[in-house]
PDB file of C-alpha atoms in Angstrom:
ATOM      1  CA  UNK A   9       3.133   6.380  -9.837  1.00 64.00           C
ATOM      2  CA  UNK A  10       2.099   9.405 -12.777  1.00 70.00           C
ATOM      3  CA  UNK A  11       2.285   7.444 -15.815  1.00 78.00           C
ATOM      4  CA  UNK A  12       0.703   3.880 -14.014  1.00 87.00           C
ATOM      5  CA  UNK A  13      -1.362   5.678 -11.700  1.00 86.00           C
ATOM      6  CA  UNK A  14      -1.270   5.373  -8.138  1.00 87.00           C
ATOM      7  CA  UNK A  15      -3.731   1.898  -7.840  1.00 88.00           C
ATOM      8  CA  UNK A  16      -1.723   0.191 -10.497  1.00 91.00           C
ATOM      9  CA  UNK A  17       1.723   1.391  -8.543  1.00 91.00           C
ATOM     10  CA  UNK A  18       0.592  -0.138  -5.461  1.00 92.00           C
ATOM     11  CA  UNK A  19      -0.622  -2.970  -7.097  1.00 93.00           C
ATOM     12  CA  UNK A  20       2.744  -3.847  -8.422  1.00 93.00           C
ATOM     13  CA  UNK A  21       4.485  -3.074  -5.445  1.00 93.00           C
ATOM     14  CA  UNK A  22       2.786  -5.001  -3.416  1.00 94.00           C
ATOM     15  CA  UNK A  23       3.616  -8.048  -5.848  1.00 95.00           C
ATOM     16  CA  UNK A  24       7.501  -7.336  -5.669  1.00 95.00           C
ATOM     17  CA  UNK A  25       6.687  -7.066  -2.021  1.00 94.00           C
ATOM     18  CA  UNK A  26       5.316 -10.327  -1.975  1.00 95.00           C
ATOM     19  CA  UNK A  27       8.721 -11.531  -3.338  1.00 95.00           C
ATOM     20  CA  UNK A  28      10.988  -9.938  -1.657  1.00 94.00           C
ATOM     21  CA  UNK A  29       9.126 -11.512   1.602  1.00 94.00           C
ATOM     22  CA  UNK A  30       9.851 -14.829   0.265  1.00 94.00           C
ATOM     23  CA  UNK A  31      13.268 -13.737  -0.438  1.00 94.00           C
ATOM     24  CA  UNK A  32      13.606 -13.185   3.028  1.00 91.00           C
ATOM     25  CA  UNK A  33      11.929 -16.645   4.322  1.00 90.00           C
ATOM     26  CA  UNK A  34      15.078 -18.383   2.308  1.00 88.00           C
ATOM     27  CA  UNK A  35      17.556 -20.117   4.421  1.00 80.00           C
ATOM     28  CA  UNK A  36      20.717 -18.236   2.227  1.00 88.00           C
ATOM     29  CA  UNK A  37      21.809 -14.843   3.677  1.00 89.00           C
ATOM     30  CA  UNK A  38      21.846 -13.165   0.046  1.00 93.00           C
ATOM     31  CA  UNK A  39      18.579 -14.205  -0.256  1.00 92.00           C
ATOM     32  CA  UNK A  40      17.308 -12.620   3.079  1.00 91.00           C
ATOM     33  CA  UNK A  41      19.633  -9.189   2.255  1.00 93.00           C
ATOM     34  CA  UNK A  42      18.177  -9.214  -1.700  1.00 95.00           C
ATOM     35  CA  UNK A  43      14.570  -9.675   0.078  1.00 93.00           C
ATOM     36  CA  UNK A  44      15.024  -6.693   2.664  1.00 91.00           C
ATOM     37  CA  UNK A  45      16.748  -4.534   0.200  1.00 95.00           C
ATOM     38  CA  UNK A  46      13.249  -5.093  -2.301  1.00 95.00           C
ATOM     39  CA  UNK A  47      10.983  -4.986   0.850  1.00 93.00           C
ATOM     40  CA  UNK A  48      12.729  -1.336   1.603  1.00 92.00           C
ATOM     41  CA  UNK A  49      12.307  -0.137  -1.841  1.00 94.00           C
ATOM     42  CA  UNK A  50       8.733  -1.082  -1.784  1.00 93.00           C
ATOM     43  CA  UNK A  51       8.021   0.701   1.880  1.00 90.00           C
ATOM     44  CA  UNK A  52       9.683   3.932   0.065  1.00 90.00           C
ATOM     45  CA  UNK A  53       7.618   3.680  -3.096  1.00 90.00           C
ATOM     46  CA  UNK A  54       4.249   3.165  -0.930  1.00 88.00           C
ATOM     47  CA  UNK A  55       5.584   6.381   1.341  1.00 87.00           C
ATOM     48  CA  UNK A  56       5.542   8.392  -1.769  1.00 88.00           C
ATOM     49  CA  UNK A  57       2.391   7.181  -3.527  1.00 90.00           C
ATOM     50  CA  UNK A  58      -0.043   6.788  -0.244  1.00 88.00           C
ATOM     51  CA  UNK A  59       0.040  10.772   0.286  1.00 88.00           C
ATOM     52  CA  UNK A  60      -0.932  11.068  -3.366  1.00 87.00           C
ATOM     53  CA  UNK A  61      -3.733   8.605  -3.443  1.00 86.00           C
ATOM     54  CA  UNK A  62      -4.840  10.052  -0.153  1.00 87.00           C
ATOM     55  CA  UNK A  63      -5.177  13.667  -1.696  1.00 87.00           C
ATOM     56  CA  UNK A  64      -6.554  13.084  -5.004  1.00 86.00           C
ATOM     57  CA  UNK A  65      -9.619  10.526  -3.342  1.00 85.00           C
ATOM     58  CA  UNK A  66     -10.311  12.186  -0.107  1.00 86.00           C
ATOM     59  CA  UNK A  67     -12.849  14.871   0.243  1.00 85.00           C
ATOM     60  CA  UNK A  68     -11.168  18.620   1.337  1.00 84.00           C
ATOM     61  CA  UNK A  69     -13.062  18.872   3.957  1.00 87.00           C
ATOM     62  CA  UNK A  70     -11.393  15.325   5.852  1.00 86.00           C
ATOM     63  CA  UNK A  71      -8.318  15.916   3.731  1.00 86.00           C
ATOM     64  CA  UNK A  72      -6.318  16.750   6.477  1.00 88.00           C
ATOM     65  CA  UNK A  73      -7.511  14.046   9.028  1.00 90.00           C
ATOM     66  CA  UNK A  74      -6.652  11.575   6.580  1.00 88.00           C
ATOM     67  CA  UNK A  75      -2.865  12.364   5.636  1.00 87.00           C
ATOM     68  CA  UNK A  76      -2.662  12.703   9.608  1.00 91.00           C
ATOM     69  CA  UNK A  77      -4.503   9.053  10.221  1.00 91.00           C
ATOM     70  CA  UNK A  78      -1.508   7.700   7.537  1.00 88.00           C
ATOM     71  CA  UNK A  79       1.037   9.492   9.603  1.00 89.00           C
ATOM     72  CA  UNK A  80      -0.218   8.031  12.850  1.00 93.00           C
ATOM     73  CA  UNK A  81      -0.605   4.448  11.544  1.00 89.00           C
ATOM     74  CA  UNK A  82       2.545   4.740   9.856  1.00 87.00           C
ATOM     75  CA  UNK A  83       4.466   5.391  13.429  1.00 91.00           C
ATOM     76  CA  UNK A  84       2.491   2.418  14.884  1.00 93.00           C
ATOM     77  CA  UNK A  85       3.442   0.428  11.980  1.00 87.00           C
ATOM     78  CA  UNK A  86       7.231   1.135  12.544  1.00 87.00           C
ATOM     79  CA  UNK A  87       6.245   0.490  16.573  1.00 92.00           C
ATOM     80  CA  UNK A  88       4.301  -2.643  15.627  1.00 89.00           C
ATOM     81  CA  UNK A  89       7.821  -3.615  14.159  1.00 84.00           C
ATOM     82  CA  UNK A  90      10.186  -2.904  16.889  1.00 86.00           C
ATOM     83  CA  UNK A  91       7.966  -4.500  19.207  1.00 87.00           C
ATOM     84  CA  UNK A  92       7.303  -7.778  17.169  1.00 82.00           C
ATOM     85  CA  UNK A  93      11.199  -7.601  17.006  1.00 79.00           C
ATOM     86  CA  UNK A  94      11.477  -8.349  20.880  1.00 81.00           C
ATOM     87  CA  UNK A  95      10.242 -11.623  20.262  1.00 75.00           C
ATOM     88  CA  UNK A  96      12.598 -12.698  18.032  1.00 72.00           C
ATOM     89  CA  UNK A  97      15.386 -14.683  19.750  1.00 68.00           C
ATOM     90  CA  UNK A  98      18.909 -13.984  19.466  1.00 66.00           C
ATOM     91  CA  UNK A  99      19.976 -16.819  18.441  1.00 65.00           C
ATOM     92  CA  UNK A 100      18.631 -17.683  15.488  1.00 59.00           C
ATOM     93  CA  UNK A 101      20.053 -21.279  15.058  1.00 64.00           C
ATOM     94  CA  UNK A 102      17.657 -22.246  18.098  1.00 64.00           C
ATOM     95  CA  UNK A 103      14.218 -21.013  16.976  1.00 68.00           C
ATOM     96  CA  UNK A 104      12.572 -20.395  13.393  1.00 73.00           C
ATOM     97  CA  UNK A 105      10.318 -17.830  14.906  1.00 74.00           C
ATOM     98  CA  UNK A 106      12.214 -14.897  13.630  1.00 76.00           C
ATOM     99  CA  UNK A 107      10.127 -16.124  10.154  1.00 81.00           C
ATOM    100  CA  UNK A 108       6.966 -14.810  11.336  1.00 81.00           C
ATOM    101  CA  UNK A 109       8.155 -11.390  11.687  1.00 82.00           C
ATOM    102  CA  UNK A 110       9.781 -11.050   8.575  1.00 83.00           C
ATOM    103  CA  UNK A 111       6.059 -12.885   7.064  1.00 86.00           C
ATOM    104  CA  UNK A 112       3.677 -10.470   8.766  1.00 86.00           C
ATOM    105  CA  UNK A 113       4.340  -8.031   5.928  1.00 87.00           C
ATOM    106  CA  UNK A 114       2.410 -10.167   3.269  1.00 91.00           C
ATOM    107  CA  UNK A 115      -0.684 -10.097   5.315  1.00 92.00           C
ATOM    108  CA  UNK A 116      -0.585  -6.268   4.700  1.00 90.00           C
ATOM    109  CA  UNK A 117       0.072  -6.770   1.211  1.00 92.00           C
ATOM    110  CA  UNK A 118      -2.486  -9.588   0.187  1.00 94.00           C
ATOM    111  CA  UNK A 119      -5.274  -7.680   2.153  1.00 94.00           C
ATOM    112  CA  UNK A 120      -4.289  -4.483  -0.217  1.00 91.00           C
ATOM    113  CA  UNK A 121      -4.401  -6.532  -3.299  1.00 93.00           C
ATOM    114  CA  UNK A 122      -7.436  -7.768  -2.571  1.00 95.00           C
ATOM    115  CA  UNK A 123      -8.864  -4.533  -1.642  1.00 92.00           C
ATOM    116  CA  UNK A 124      -7.274  -2.835  -4.959  1.00 91.00           C
ATOM    117  CA  UNK A 125      -8.639  -5.839  -7.341  1.00 92.00           C
ATOM    118  CA  UNK A 126     -12.759  -5.883  -5.514  1.00 92.00           C
ATOM    119  CA  UNK A 127     -13.165  -2.814  -4.055  1.00 87.00           C
ATOM    120  CA  UNK A 128     -11.143   0.235  -5.421  1.00 82.00           C
ATOM    121  CA  UNK A 129     -11.302  -0.724  -8.877  1.00 80.00           C
ATOM    122  CA  UNK A 130     -10.578   2.656 -10.353  1.00 81.00           C
ATOM    123  CA  UNK A 131      -7.782   5.256  -9.845  1.00 83.00           C
ATOM    124  CA  UNK A 132      -7.893   8.930  -8.929  1.00 84.00           C
ATOM    125  CA  UNK A 133      -9.461  11.589 -10.964  1.00 84.00           C
ATOM    126  CA  UNK A 134      -6.525  13.491 -11.130  1.00 83.00           C
ATOM    127  CA  UNK A 135      -4.814  10.468 -12.811  1.00 83.00           C
ATOM    128  CA  UNK A 136      -7.917   9.972 -14.810  1.00 83.00           C
ATOM    129  CA  UNK A 137      -8.066  13.604 -16.156  1.00 86.00           C
ATOM    130  CA  UNK A 138      -4.341  13.576 -16.886  1.00 85.00           C
ATOM    131  CA  UNK A 139      -4.729  10.294 -19.120  1.00 83.00           C
ATOM    132  CA  UNK A 140      -7.885  11.905 -20.939  1.00 81.00           C
ATOM    133  CA  UNK A 141     -10.502   9.904 -19.161  1.00 82.00           C
ATOM    134  CA  UNK A 142     -12.527  12.824 -18.288  1.00 81.00           C
ATOM    135  CA  UNK A 143     -15.939  10.838 -18.182  1.00 85.00           C
ATOM    136  CA  UNK A 144     -14.416   8.360 -15.115  1.00 79.00           C
ATOM    137  CA  UNK A 145     -12.957  11.154 -13.375  1.00 83.00           C
ATOM    138  CA  UNK A 146     -16.403  13.129 -13.194  1.00 83.00           C
ATOM    139  CA  UNK A 147     -18.088  10.056 -12.061  1.00 81.00           C
ATOM    140  CA  UNK A 148     -14.990   9.768  -9.238  1.00 80.00           C
ATOM    141  CA  UNK A 149     -15.344  12.939  -8.182  1.00 81.00           C
ATOM    142  CA  UNK A 150     -19.397  12.452  -7.836  1.00 82.00           C
ATOM    143  CA  UNK A 151     -18.531   9.567  -5.868  1.00 79.00           C
ATOM    144  CA  UNK A 152     -16.121  11.149  -3.516  1.00 77.00           C
ATOM    145  CA  UNK A 153     -18.220  14.231  -3.003  1.00 80.00           C
ATOM    146  CA  UNK A 154     -21.506  12.600  -2.458  1.00 75.00           C
ATOM    147  CA  UNK A 155     -22.826  14.492  -5.973  1.00 74.00           C
ATOM    148  CA  UNK A 156     -26.370  13.407  -6.389  1.00 70.00           C
ATOM    149  CA  UNK A 157     -27.548  15.663  -9.529  1.00 65.00           C
ATOM    150  CA  UNK A 158     -26.531  14.074 -12.848  1.00 56.00           C
ATOM    151  CA  UNK A 159     -26.710  17.281 -15.483  1.00 58.00           C
ATOM    152  CA  UNK A 160     -23.006  18.301 -14.610  1.00 53.00           C
TER     153      UNK A 160
END
């Protein structure tokens, strides 16, 4: 995340997540294991990059609340995943419903790819300063803190 930025880390991670989901939906046991391994690695990446992104993109006044919201949504996602797991039949041969549970993360990856490509088009101010893009960082800070004065 330091070399390529938080935004690009999310984008690359989401595309790799889609590959992992595709493997998970395959019929072969080895593909399912490989897909789950890839998905787990990307969840780990997201768990480390998301707090950095939040810390660098949210105004100081609400930073704590944003961090708590991130953790709350993470736990809610785990609870949701467990609840969805109860809907899967124990005998995989009788139903293909298990594929729905493995495909649900694709929705979140696709939505975030869309948001990062079309809505959140800039990386964090810290990343921009580290890469000698001071003017872009200043523009981002003005937007984050809703600063109107242009004589900075």
